[in-house]
Tab-separated table of C-alpha atoms and ligand atoms in Angstrom:
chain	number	residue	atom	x	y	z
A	1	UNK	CA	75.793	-53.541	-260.667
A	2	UNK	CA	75.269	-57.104	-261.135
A	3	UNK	CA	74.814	-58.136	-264.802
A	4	UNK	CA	70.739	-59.004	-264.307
A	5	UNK	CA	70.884	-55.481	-264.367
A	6	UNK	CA	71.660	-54.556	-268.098
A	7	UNK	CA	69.247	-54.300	-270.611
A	8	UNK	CA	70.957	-56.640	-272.776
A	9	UNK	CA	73.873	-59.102	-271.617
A	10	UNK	CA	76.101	-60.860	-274.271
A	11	UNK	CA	78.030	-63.806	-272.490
A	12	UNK	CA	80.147	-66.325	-273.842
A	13	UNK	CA	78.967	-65.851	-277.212
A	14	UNK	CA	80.325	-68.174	-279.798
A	15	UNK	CA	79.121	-68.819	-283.844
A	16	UNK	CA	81.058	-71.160	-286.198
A	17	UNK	CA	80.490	-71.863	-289.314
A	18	UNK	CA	81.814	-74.808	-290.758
A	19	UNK	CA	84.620	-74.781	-287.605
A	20	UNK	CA	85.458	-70.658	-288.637
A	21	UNK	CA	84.396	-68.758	-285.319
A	22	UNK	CA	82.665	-65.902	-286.708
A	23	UNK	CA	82.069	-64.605	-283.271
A	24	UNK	CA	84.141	-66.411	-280.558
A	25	UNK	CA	83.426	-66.110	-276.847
A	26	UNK	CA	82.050	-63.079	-277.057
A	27	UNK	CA	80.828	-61.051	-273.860
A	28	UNK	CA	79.330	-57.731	-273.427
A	29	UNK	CA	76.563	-55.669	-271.577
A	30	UNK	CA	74.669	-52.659	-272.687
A	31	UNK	CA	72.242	-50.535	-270.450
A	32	UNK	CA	69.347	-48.715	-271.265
A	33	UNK	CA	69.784	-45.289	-272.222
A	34	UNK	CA	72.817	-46.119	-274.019
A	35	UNK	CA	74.273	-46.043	-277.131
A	36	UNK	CA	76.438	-48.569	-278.352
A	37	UNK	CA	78.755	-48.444	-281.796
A	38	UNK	CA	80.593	-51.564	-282.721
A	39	UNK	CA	83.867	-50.603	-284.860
A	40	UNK	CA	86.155	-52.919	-286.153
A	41	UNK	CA	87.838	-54.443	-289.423
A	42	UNK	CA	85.477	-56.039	-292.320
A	43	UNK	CA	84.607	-59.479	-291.728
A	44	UNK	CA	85.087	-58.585	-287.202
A	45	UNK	CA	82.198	-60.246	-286.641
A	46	UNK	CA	80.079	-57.141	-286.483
A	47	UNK	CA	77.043	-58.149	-288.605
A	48	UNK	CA	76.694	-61.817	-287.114
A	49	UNK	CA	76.332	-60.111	-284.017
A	50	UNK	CA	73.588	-58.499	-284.905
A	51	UNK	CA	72.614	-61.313	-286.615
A	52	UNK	CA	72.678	-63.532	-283.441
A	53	UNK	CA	70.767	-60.909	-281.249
A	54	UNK	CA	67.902	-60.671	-283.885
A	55	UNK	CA	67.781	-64.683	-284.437
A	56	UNK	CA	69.076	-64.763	-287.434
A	57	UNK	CA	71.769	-66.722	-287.109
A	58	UNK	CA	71.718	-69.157	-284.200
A	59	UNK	CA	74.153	-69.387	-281.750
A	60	UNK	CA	76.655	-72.246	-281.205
A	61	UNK	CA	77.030	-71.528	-278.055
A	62	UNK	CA	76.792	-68.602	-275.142
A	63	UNK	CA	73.753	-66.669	-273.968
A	64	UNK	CA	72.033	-63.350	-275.193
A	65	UNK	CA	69.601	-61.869	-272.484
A	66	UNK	CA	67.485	-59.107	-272.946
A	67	UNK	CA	65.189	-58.181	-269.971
A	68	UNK	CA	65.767	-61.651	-268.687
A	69	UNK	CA	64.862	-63.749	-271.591
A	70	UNK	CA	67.102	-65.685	-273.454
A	71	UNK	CA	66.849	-64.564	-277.209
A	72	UNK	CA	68.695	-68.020	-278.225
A	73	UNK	CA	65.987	-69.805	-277.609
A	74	UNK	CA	63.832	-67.707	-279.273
A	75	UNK	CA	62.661	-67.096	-283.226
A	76	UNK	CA	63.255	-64.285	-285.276
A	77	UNK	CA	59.621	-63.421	-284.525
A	78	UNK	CA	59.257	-63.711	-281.091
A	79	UNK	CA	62.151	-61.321	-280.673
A	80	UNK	CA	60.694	-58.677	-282.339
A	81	UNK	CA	57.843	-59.047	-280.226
A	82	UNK	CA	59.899	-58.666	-277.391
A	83	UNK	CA	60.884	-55.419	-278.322
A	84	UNK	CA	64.072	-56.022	-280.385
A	85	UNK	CA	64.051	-53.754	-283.611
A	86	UNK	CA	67.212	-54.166	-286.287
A	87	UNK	CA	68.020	-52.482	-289.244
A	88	UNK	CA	69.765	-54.243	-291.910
A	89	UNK	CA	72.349	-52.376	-294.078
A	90	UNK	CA	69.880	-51.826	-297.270
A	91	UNK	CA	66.377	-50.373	-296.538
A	92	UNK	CA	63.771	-52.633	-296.651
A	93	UNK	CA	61.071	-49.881	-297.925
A	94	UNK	CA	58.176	-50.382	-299.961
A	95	UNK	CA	59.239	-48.053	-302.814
A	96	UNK	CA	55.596	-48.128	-304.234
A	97	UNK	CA	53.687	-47.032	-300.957
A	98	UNK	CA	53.643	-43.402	-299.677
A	99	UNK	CA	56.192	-42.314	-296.613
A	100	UNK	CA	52.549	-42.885	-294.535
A	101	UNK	CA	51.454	-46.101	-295.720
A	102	UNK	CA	54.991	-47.864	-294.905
A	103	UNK	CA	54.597	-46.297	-291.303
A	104	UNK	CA	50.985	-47.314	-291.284
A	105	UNK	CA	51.787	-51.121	-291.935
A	106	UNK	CA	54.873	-50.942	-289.265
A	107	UNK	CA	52.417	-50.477	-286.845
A	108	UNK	CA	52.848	-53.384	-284.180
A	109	UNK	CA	49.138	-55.155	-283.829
A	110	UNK	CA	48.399	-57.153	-280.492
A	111	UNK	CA	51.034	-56.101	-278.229
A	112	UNK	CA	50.988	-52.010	-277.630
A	113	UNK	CA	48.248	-49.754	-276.788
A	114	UNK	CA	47.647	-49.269	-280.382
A	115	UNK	CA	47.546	-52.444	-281.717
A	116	UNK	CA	45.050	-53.389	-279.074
A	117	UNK	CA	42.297	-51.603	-280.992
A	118	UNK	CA	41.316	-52.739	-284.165
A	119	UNK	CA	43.706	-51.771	-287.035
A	120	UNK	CA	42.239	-48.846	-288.317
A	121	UNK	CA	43.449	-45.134	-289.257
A	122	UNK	CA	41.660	-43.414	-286.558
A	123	UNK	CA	42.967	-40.521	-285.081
A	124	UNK	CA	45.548	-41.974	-282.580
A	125	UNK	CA	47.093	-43.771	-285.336
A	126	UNK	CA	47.676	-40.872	-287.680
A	127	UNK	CA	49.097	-38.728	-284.495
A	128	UNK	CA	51.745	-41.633	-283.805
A	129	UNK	CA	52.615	-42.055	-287.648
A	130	UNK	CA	52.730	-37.721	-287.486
A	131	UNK	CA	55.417	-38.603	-284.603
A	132	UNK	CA	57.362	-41.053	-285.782
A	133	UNK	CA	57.712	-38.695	-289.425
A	134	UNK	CA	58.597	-35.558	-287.462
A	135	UNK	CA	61.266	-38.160	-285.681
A	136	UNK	CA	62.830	-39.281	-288.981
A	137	UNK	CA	62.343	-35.717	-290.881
A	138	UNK	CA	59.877	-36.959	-293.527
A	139	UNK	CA	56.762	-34.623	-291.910
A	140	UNK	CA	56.570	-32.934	-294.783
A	141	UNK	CA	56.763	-35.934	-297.487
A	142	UNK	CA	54.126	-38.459	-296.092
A	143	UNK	CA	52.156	-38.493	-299.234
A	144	UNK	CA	55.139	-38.984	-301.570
A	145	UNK	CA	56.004	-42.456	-302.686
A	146	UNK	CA	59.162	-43.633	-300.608
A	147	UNK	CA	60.797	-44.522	-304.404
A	148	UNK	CA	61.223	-40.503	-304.642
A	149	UNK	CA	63.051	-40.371	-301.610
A	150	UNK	CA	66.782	-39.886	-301.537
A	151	UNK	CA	69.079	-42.470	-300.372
A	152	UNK	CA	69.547	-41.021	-297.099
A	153	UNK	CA	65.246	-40.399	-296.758
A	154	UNK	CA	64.559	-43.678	-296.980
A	155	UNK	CA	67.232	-44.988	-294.758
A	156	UNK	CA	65.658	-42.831	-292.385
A	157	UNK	CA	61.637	-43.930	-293.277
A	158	UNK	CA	63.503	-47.703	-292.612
A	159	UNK	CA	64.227	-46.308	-288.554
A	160	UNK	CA	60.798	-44.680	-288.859
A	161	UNK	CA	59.453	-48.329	-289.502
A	162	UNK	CA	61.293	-49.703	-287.017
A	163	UNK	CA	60.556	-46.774	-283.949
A	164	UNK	CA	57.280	-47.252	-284.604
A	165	UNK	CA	57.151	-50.382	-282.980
A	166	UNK	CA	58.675	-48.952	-279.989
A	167	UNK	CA	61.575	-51.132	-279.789
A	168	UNK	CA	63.406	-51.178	-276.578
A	169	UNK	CA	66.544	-52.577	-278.095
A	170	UNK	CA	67.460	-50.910	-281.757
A	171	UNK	CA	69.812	-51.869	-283.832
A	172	UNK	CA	71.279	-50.302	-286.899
A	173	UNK	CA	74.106	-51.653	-289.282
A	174	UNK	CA	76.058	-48.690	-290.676
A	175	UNK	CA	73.232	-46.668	-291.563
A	176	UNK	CA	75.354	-43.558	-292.393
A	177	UNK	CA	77.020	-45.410	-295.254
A	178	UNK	CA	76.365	-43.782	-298.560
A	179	UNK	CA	74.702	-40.763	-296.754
A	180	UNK	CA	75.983	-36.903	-297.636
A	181	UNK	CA	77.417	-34.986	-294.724
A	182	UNK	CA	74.205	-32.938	-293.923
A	183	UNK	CA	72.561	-36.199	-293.673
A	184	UNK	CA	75.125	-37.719	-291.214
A	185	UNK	CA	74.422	-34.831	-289.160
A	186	UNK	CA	70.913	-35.359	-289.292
A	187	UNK	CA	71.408	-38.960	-288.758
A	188	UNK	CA	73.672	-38.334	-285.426
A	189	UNK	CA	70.877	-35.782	-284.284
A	190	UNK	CA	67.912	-38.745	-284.554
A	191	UNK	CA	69.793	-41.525	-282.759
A	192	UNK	CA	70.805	-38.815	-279.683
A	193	UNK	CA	67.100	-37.834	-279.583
A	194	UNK	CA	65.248	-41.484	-279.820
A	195	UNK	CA	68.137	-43.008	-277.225
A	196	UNK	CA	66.908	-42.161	-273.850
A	197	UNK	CA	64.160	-44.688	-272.886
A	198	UNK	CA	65.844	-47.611	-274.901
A	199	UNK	CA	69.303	-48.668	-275.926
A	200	UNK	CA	70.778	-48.645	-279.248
A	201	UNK	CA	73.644	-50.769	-280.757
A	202	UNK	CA	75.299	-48.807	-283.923
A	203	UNK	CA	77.672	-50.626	-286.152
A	204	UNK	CA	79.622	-47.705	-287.993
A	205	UNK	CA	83.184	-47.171	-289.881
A	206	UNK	CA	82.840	-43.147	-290.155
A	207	UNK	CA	84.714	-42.478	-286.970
A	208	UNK	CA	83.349	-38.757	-286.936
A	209	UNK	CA	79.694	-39.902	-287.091
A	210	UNK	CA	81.253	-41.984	-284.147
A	211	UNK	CA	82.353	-39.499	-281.905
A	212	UNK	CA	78.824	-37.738	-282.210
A	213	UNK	CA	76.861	-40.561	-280.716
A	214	UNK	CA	79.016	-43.274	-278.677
A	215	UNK	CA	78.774	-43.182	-275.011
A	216	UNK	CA	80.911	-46.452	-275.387
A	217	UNK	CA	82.425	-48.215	-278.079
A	218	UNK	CA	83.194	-51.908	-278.074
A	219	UNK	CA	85.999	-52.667	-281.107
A	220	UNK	CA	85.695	-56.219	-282.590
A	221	UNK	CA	88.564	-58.346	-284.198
A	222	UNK	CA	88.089	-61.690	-285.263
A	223	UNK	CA	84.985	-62.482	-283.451
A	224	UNK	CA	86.702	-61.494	-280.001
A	225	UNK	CA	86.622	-57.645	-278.165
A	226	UNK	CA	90.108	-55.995	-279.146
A	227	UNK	CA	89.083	-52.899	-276.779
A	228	UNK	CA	85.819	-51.242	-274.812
A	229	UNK	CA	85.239	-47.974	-273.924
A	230	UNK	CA	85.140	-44.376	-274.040
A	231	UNK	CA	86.162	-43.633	-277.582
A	232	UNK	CA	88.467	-41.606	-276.358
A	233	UNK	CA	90.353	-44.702	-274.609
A	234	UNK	CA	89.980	-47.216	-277.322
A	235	UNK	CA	91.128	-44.430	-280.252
A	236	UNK	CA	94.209	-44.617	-278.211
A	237	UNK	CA	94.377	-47.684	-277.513
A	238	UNK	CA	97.614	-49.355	-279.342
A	239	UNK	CA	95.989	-52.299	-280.481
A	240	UNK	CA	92.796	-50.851	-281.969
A	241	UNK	CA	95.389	-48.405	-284.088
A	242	UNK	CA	97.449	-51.465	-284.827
A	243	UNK	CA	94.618	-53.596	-286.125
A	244	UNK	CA	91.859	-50.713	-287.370
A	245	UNK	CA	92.089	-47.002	-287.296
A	246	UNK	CA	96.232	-47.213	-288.229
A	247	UNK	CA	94.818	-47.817	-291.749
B	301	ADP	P1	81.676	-57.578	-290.351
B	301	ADP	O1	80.240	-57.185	-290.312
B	301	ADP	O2	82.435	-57.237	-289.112
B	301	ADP	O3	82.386	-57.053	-291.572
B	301	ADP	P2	80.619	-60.264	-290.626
B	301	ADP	O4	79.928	-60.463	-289.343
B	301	ADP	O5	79.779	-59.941	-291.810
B	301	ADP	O6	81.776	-59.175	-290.462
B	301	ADP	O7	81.450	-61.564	-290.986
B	301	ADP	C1	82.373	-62.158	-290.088
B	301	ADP	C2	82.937	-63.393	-290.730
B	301	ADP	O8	81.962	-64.431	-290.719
B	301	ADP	C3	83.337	-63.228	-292.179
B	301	ADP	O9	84.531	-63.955	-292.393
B	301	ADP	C4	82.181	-63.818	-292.938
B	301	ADP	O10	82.587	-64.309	-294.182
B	301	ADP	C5	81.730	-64.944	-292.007
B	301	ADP	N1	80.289	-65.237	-292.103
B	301	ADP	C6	79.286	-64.398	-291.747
B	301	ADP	N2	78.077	-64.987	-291.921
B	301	ADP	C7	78.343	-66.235	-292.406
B	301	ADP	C8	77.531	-67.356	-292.779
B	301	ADP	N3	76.193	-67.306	-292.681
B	301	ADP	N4	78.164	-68.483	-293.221
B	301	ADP	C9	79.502	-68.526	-293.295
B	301	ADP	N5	80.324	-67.531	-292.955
B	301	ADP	C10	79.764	-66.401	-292.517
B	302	MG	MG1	79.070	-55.967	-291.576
């Protein structure tokens, strides 16, 4: 497999700030249909790399392709239109608009089927947002107001903003933390089911949540990959215990 072939290809990837390489030299590849999780010691790296994917943060230097175009190049905006969807580590909700209404104005306009018809709540609309809350297990709250949500609802309603856009690249830092166990479950249970048909890069510490999801796990250290693999092989790897899970 050649690396044109990946969904997403990190090469070379490099960030410094103020001469501190945040991420340095970075390389990695991740297909479709898979799931990603990043591990690795506070202040790896991890959340610039998101950063850098979603154009947050601009590269210093190295390449990020995702179906062929380079996303360093790119703006924040154009990205998303591309079909790159991240979620930071607080929700982003509107606490004052229903579980509906912050699906509703998720909706992408211009690029998919939907947004090609003139933004409206017609019938295919409500079936999607119906979708998308069955998805995220909020069917049954759509007309509350996302403030009564619990803290683990409304990181949930925050992917449910996100999958409505159909991303084909999703990204999610740590969204277990904070949740209750039944939650994490829940939580494992959504990213297996939305996976196939996209891929999806999880930064997590909660190594059980871990082992539910990862088909491969990439462990940062200072900006550079201290392991990659089957979690399996990198949980036994003796310098991911030295550096990460020995502590
Ligand atoms: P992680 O998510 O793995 O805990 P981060 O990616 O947040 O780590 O941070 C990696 C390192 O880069 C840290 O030392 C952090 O202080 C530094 N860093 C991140 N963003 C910036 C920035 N915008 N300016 C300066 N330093 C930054
Ligand atoms: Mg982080």
């Amino acid at each position: 497999m050649s690396n044109n072939d990946f969904v997403l290809s990190v090469e070379d990837l490099t960030v410094s700030f103020d001469g501190f390489r945040a991420v340095d030299g970075l390389s990695f590849y991740v297909d479709t249909n898979e799931l990603r999780v990043v591990i690795g010691p506070n202040g790896a790296g991890k959340t610039t790399v998101l950063d850098l994917i979603c154009g947050k943060t601009k590269a210093t230097e190295g390449s990020i392709k995702f179906k062929g175009q380079e996303l360093t190049r790119m703006s924040e905006h154009e990205i998303v239109r591309a079909g790159v969807g991240r979620k930071f580590q607080t929700p982003s909700i509107y606490e004052d608009l229903t579980v509906f209404e912050n699906l509703e104005v998720s909706l992408p306009r211009g690029r998919s089927v939907l947004g090609a018809l003139a933004f409206r709540r017609d019938a295919e609309v409500v079936e999607r947002i119906e979708s998308v809350a069955e998805d995220i297990f909020l069917a049954d709250l759509l007309d509350e107001r996302a403030a009564v949500l619990s803290h683990g609802q409304k990181q949930w309603l925050e992917i449910g903003m996100l999958l409505i856009q159909s991303p084909e690249l999703l990204m999610l830092d740590e969204p277990v933390a904070g949740m209750s166990l039944s939650e994490r479950e829940k939580t494992a249970e959504l990213l297996n089911r939305i996976t196939p048909g996209r891929s999806v890069i999880v930064i997590e510490h909660d190594m059980k949540f871990v082992k539910h999801i990862a088909h491969k796990v990439t462990v940062l250290h200072q900006g550079k990959i201290l392991s990659e693999g089957s979690l399996d092989k990198v949980q036994n790897d003796p310098r991911v215990i030295e550096v990460y899970l020995g502590h």
